[in-house]
Short mmCIF file of C-alpha atoms and ligand atoms in Angstrom, two decimals:
data_model
loop_
_atom_site.label_atom_id
_atom_site.label_comp_id
_atom_site.label_asym_id
_atom_site.label_seq_id
_atom_site.Cartn_x
_atom_site.Cartn_y
_atom_site.Cartn_z
CA UNK O 1 0.00 0.00 0.00
CA UNK O 2 2.87 2.38 0.72
CA UNK O 3 4.75 1.50 -2.48
CA UNK O 4 3.44 4.42 -4.57
CA UNK O 5 4.22 6.91 -1.81
CA UNK O 6 7.73 5.51 -1.28
CA UNK O 7 8.37 5.60 -5.03
CA UNK O 8 7.33 9.28 -5.08
CA UNK O 9 9.74 10.02 -2.21
CA UNK O 10 12.52 8.25 -4.09
CA UNK O 11 11.85 10.12 -7.33
CA UNK O 12 11.98 13.62 -5.79
CA UNK O 13 15.36 15.25 -6.36
CA UNK O 14 16.97 18.67 -6.29
CA UNK O 15 16.70 19.83 -9.89
CA UNK O 16 18.70 22.96 -10.70
CA UNK O 17 18.36 22.96 -14.51
CA UNK O 18 14.78 24.23 -14.93
CA UNK O 19 12.99 26.03 -17.76
CA UNK O 20 10.70 29.04 -17.90
CA UNK O 21 7.91 26.64 -18.90
CA UNK O 22 5.51 24.39 -17.06
CA UNK O 23 3.82 21.35 -18.55
CA UNK O 24 1.52 21.56 -15.53
CA UNK O 25 -1.26 24.20 -15.62
CA UNK O 26 -1.09 27.03 -13.06
CA UNK O 27 -4.43 25.87 -11.64
CA UNK O 28 -2.94 22.42 -10.87
CA UNK O 29 0.08 23.97 -9.15
CA UNK O 30 -2.27 26.10 -7.04
CA UNK O 31 -4.40 23.05 -6.20
CA UNK O 32 -1.33 21.05 -5.11
CA UNK O 33 -0.05 23.83 -2.88
CA UNK O 34 -3.45 24.41 -1.28
CA UNK O 35 -3.90 20.69 -0.68
CA UNK O 36 -0.48 20.38 0.97
CA UNK O 37 -1.04 23.49 3.11
CA UNK O 38 -4.40 22.14 4.26
CA UNK O 39 -3.32 18.59 5.03
CA UNK O 40 0.26 18.84 6.30
CA UNK O 41 0.36 18.61 10.08
CA UNK O 42 1.33 21.37 12.52
CA UNK O 43 1.86 21.12 16.28
CA UNK O 44 -1.43 21.47 18.18
CA UNK O 45 -3.00 21.88 14.71
CA UNK O 46 -2.09 25.59 14.85
CA UNK O 47 -1.87 25.82 11.03
CA UNK O 48 1.02 28.26 11.13
CA UNK O 49 2.34 27.59 7.62
CA UNK O 50 1.90 30.14 4.84
CA UNK O 51 2.77 29.91 1.16
CA UNK O 52 3.05 32.37 -1.71
CA UNK O 53 3.28 31.06 -5.29
CA UNK O 54 5.02 33.44 -7.68
CA UNK O 55 4.50 32.98 -11.42
CA UNK O 56 5.52 34.97 -14.49
CA UNK O 57 6.83 38.47 -13.80
CA UNK O 58 6.43 38.01 -10.03
CA UNK O 59 8.92 35.11 -10.15
CA UNK O 60 11.29 37.21 -12.29
CA UNK O 61 11.00 40.13 -9.86
CA UNK O 62 11.89 37.86 -6.92
CA UNK O 63 15.10 36.50 -8.44
CA UNK O 64 16.13 39.97 -9.71
CA UNK O 65 16.28 41.42 -6.20
CA UNK O 66 17.63 38.23 -4.57
CA UNK O 67 20.40 38.26 -7.16
CA UNK O 68 21.16 41.99 -6.73
CA UNK O 69 21.32 41.70 -2.94
CA UNK O 70 23.35 38.46 -2.98
CA UNK O 71 25.89 39.79 -5.47
CA UNK O 72 26.62 43.00 -3.55
CA UNK O 73 30.31 43.19 -2.68
CA UNK O 74 31.22 39.91 -4.43
CA UNK O 75 33.99 39.74 -6.99
CA UNK O 76 35.74 37.37 -9.36
CA UNK O 77 35.04 33.64 -9.25
CA UNK O 78 32.79 33.86 -6.23
CA UNK O 79 30.60 36.45 -7.95
CA UNK O 80 30.51 34.34 -11.14
CA UNK O 81 29.44 31.25 -9.17
CA UNK O 82 26.64 33.08 -7.35
CA UNK O 83 25.54 34.77 -10.60
CA UNK O 84 25.30 31.41 -12.34
CA UNK O 85 23.28 29.90 -9.46
CA UNK O 86 20.92 32.88 -9.48
CA UNK O 87 20.34 32.79 -13.21
CA UNK O 88 19.54 29.08 -12.87
CA UNK O 89 16.78 29.81 -10.35
CA UNK O 90 15.53 32.82 -12.32
CA UNK O 91 15.31 30.63 -15.43
CA UNK O 92 12.48 28.65 -13.84
CA UNK O 93 8.75 29.00 -14.34
CA UNK O 94 7.82 29.96 -10.80
CA UNK O 95 8.77 29.92 -7.13
CA UNK O 96 6.96 28.61 -4.08
CA UNK O 97 7.74 30.72 -1.01
CA UNK O 98 7.27 29.08 2.38
CA UNK O 99 6.68 31.01 5.58
CA UNK O 100 5.68 30.42 9.18
CA UNK O 101 3.36 32.99 10.76
CA UNK O 102 5.14 34.12 13.91
CA UNK O 103 1.89 35.63 15.23
CA UNK O 104 0.38 32.13 15.39
CA UNK O 105 3.47 30.75 17.15
CA UNK O 106 3.39 33.64 19.66
CA UNK O 107 -0.30 33.08 20.34
CA UNK O 108 0.07 29.37 21.11
CA UNK O 109 3.18 30.08 23.20
CA UNK O 110 1.14 32.42 25.41
CA UNK O 111 -1.46 29.66 25.85
CA UNK O 112 1.08 26.94 26.58
CA UNK O 113 4.20 28.63 28.02
CA UNK O 114 5.50 25.23 29.13
CA UNK O 115 6.39 24.62 25.44
CA UNK O 116 8.04 28.01 24.84
CA UNK O 117 11.29 26.38 23.69
CA UNK O 118 9.57 23.69 21.60
CA UNK O 119 7.14 25.76 19.49
CA UNK O 120 9.85 27.30 17.26
CA UNK O 121 11.30 23.81 16.70
CA UNK O 122 7.90 22.36 15.90
CA UNK O 123 7.23 25.27 13.54
CA UNK O 124 10.46 24.42 11.69
CA UNK O 125 9.44 20.76 11.58
CA UNK O 126 6.02 21.70 10.19
CA UNK O 127 7.37 23.88 7.39
CA UNK O 128 9.83 21.11 6.50
CA UNK O 129 7.00 18.60 6.20
CA UNK O 130 5.08 21.02 4.00
CA UNK O 131 8.11 21.71 1.81
CA UNK O 132 8.65 18.00 1.31
CA UNK O 133 4.99 17.44 0.41
CA UNK O 134 4.97 20.26 -2.16
CA UNK O 135 8.37 19.24 -3.58
CA UNK O 136 7.31 15.60 -3.94
CA UNK O 137 3.96 16.56 -5.48
CA UNK O 138 5.60 18.86 -8.04
CA UNK O 139 8.03 16.05 -8.82
CA UNK O 140 5.15 13.60 -9.36
CA UNK O 141 3.74 16.08 -11.89
CA UNK O 142 7.08 16.01 -13.73
CA UNK O 143 8.32 19.43 -12.57
CA UNK O 144 11.84 20.03 -11.33
CA UNK O 145 12.43 22.04 -8.14
CA UNK O 146 15.07 22.82 -5.56
CA UNK O 147 15.09 24.17 -2.03
CA UNK O 148 16.72 27.55 -1.37
CA UNK O 149 17.14 29.70 1.75
CA UNK O 150 17.95 33.21 0.60
CA UNK O 151 15.11 34.53 2.78
CA UNK O 152 17.33 33.94 5.82
CA UNK O 153 19.18 37.14 4.87
CA UNK O 154 17.31 40.04 6.55
CA UNK O 155 17.62 42.34 3.52
CA UNK O 156 16.09 39.69 1.26
CA UNK O 157 13.39 38.84 3.81
CA UNK O 158 12.45 42.54 3.97
CA UNK O 159 12.39 42.84 0.17
CA UNK O 160 10.13 39.78 -0.09
CA UNK O 161 7.77 41.26 2.46
CA UNK O 162 7.51 44.71 0.91
CA UNK O 163 7.55 43.65 -2.75
CA UNK O 164 4.75 41.13 -2.32
CA UNK O 165 2.85 42.98 0.43
CA UNK O 166 3.10 40.22 3.05
CA UNK O 167 2.42 40.54 6.79
CA UNK O 168 5.49 41.33 8.87
CA UNK O 169 4.79 38.24 11.02
CA UNK O 170 5.42 35.86 8.09
CA UNK O 171 8.96 34.47 8.46
CA UNK O 172 10.53 33.09 5.31
CA UNK O 173 11.54 29.45 5.77
CA UNK O 174 12.38 28.39 2.20
CA UNK O 175 12.10 29.29 -1.47
CA UNK O 176 11.45 26.60 -4.07
CA UNK O 177 12.11 27.61 -7.70
CA UNK O 178 10.51 25.18 -10.14
CA UNK O 179 9.86 24.56 -13.83
CA UNK O 180 10.00 21.93 -16.53
CA UNK O 181 13.14 19.82 -16.21
CA UNK O 182 15.97 20.78 -18.58
CA UNK O 183 18.40 18.10 -17.45
CA UNK O 184 18.16 15.41 -14.79
CA UNK O 185 20.24 15.47 -11.61
CA UNK O 186 23.42 13.46 -11.12
CA UNK O 187 23.09 10.08 -9.49
CA UNK O 188 22.71 10.35 -5.73
CA UNK O 189 25.20 8.64 -3.45
CA UNK O 190 23.90 7.02 -0.29
CA UNK O 191 25.73 5.84 2.79
CA UNK O 192 24.47 2.67 4.44
CA UNK O 193 21.08 3.07 6.08
CA UNK O 194 21.59 0.25 8.60
CA UNK O 195 23.61 2.24 11.19
CA UNK O 196 21.07 5.07 10.94
CA UNK O 197 18.00 3.07 11.87
CA UNK O 198 17.41 0.81 14.84
CA UNK O 199 14.39 -1.42 15.19
CA UNK O 200 14.00 -2.76 18.69
CA UNK O 201 11.50 -5.31 19.83
CA UNK O 202 11.39 -6.82 23.27
C1 LIG W 1 16.61 21.30 5.27
C2 LIG W 1 17.25 21.34 3.91
C3 LIG W 1 17.90 22.49 3.49
C4 LIG W 1 18.44 22.59 2.21
N1 LIG W 1 18.98 23.76 1.78
C5 LIG W 1 19.41 23.87 0.51
C6 LIG W 1 19.88 25.11 0.01
O1 LIG W 1 19.89 26.12 0.72
N2 LIG W 1 20.29 25.17 -1.28
C7 LIG W 1 20.27 24.08 -2.09
O2 LIG W 1 20.64 24.18 -3.27
N3 LIG W 1 19.81 22.88 -1.65
C8 LIG W 1 19.38 22.76 -0.38
N4 LIG W 1 18.89 21.58 0.08
C9 LIG W 1 18.87 20.40 -0.82
C10 LIG W 1 19.89 19.34 -0.43
O3 LIG W 1 21.19 19.75 -0.70
C11 LIG W 1 19.51 18.08 -1.19
O4 LIG W 1 18.18 17.73 -0.87
C12 LIG W 1 20.44 16.92 -0.85
O5 LIG W 1 21.74 17.15 -1.32
C13 LIG W 1 19.95 15.61 -1.46
O6 LIG W 1 19.74 15.73 -2.86
P1 LIG W 1 18.32 15.50 -3.52
O7 LIG W 1 17.44 16.65 -3.11
O8 LIG W 1 18.58 15.49 -4.99
O9 LIG W 1 17.76 14.21 -3.03
C14 LIG W 1 18.36 21.46 1.35
C15 LIG W 1 17.70 20.30 1.79
C16 LIG W 1 17.15 20.25 3.04
C17 LIG W 1 16.43 19.01 3.46
#
């Protein structure tokens, strides 16, 4: 029964060579994202995850300012490497932006102060689960995507917020550029799983 799900998990990869095209209609992408946001779990069912899907010019706008900010002060080879990475992301069809609403985390923390230290960790876990669900779903549709974290830079986080008119309580957790696959990823190398998993039965 789990075979199809496990196959989908196996097939999902980081795809960096993406095109400014999508064989999947925008409406399907929206449906996938909404489904994942609705059904992915959050601690205490607080539903703290937020997502913005950028398509067309909005996607282009995003990678223009991320690139400008990231390239500031860089020179030579380093600048060329970052430039090439940025143009790869910008070349995609769209970007899924993941956030956690800090207002929701603050509210639940006031209600349950005993978990003050845990709520931020659980929030991070929740956004990770959501990212994986969206990534795997896009992959099942044949789209390539990767997971980026440029929103961790305060200047980029501020630009995201103001450019797209988002609430100040939405904290950027990841950015997922996606599009039709231009070239597949290299083969993935795995270490042995056995030392990483223990099954105990008394
Ligand atoms: C929590 C997390 C953070 C990651 N951050 C980045 C990132 O900032 N940039 C990037 O290119 N890939 C990032 N990745 C992708 C990993 O490098 C990638 O998933 C890993 O090398 C395995 O390759 P695969 O995605 O093809 O299976 C991240 C993955 C995870 C799970």
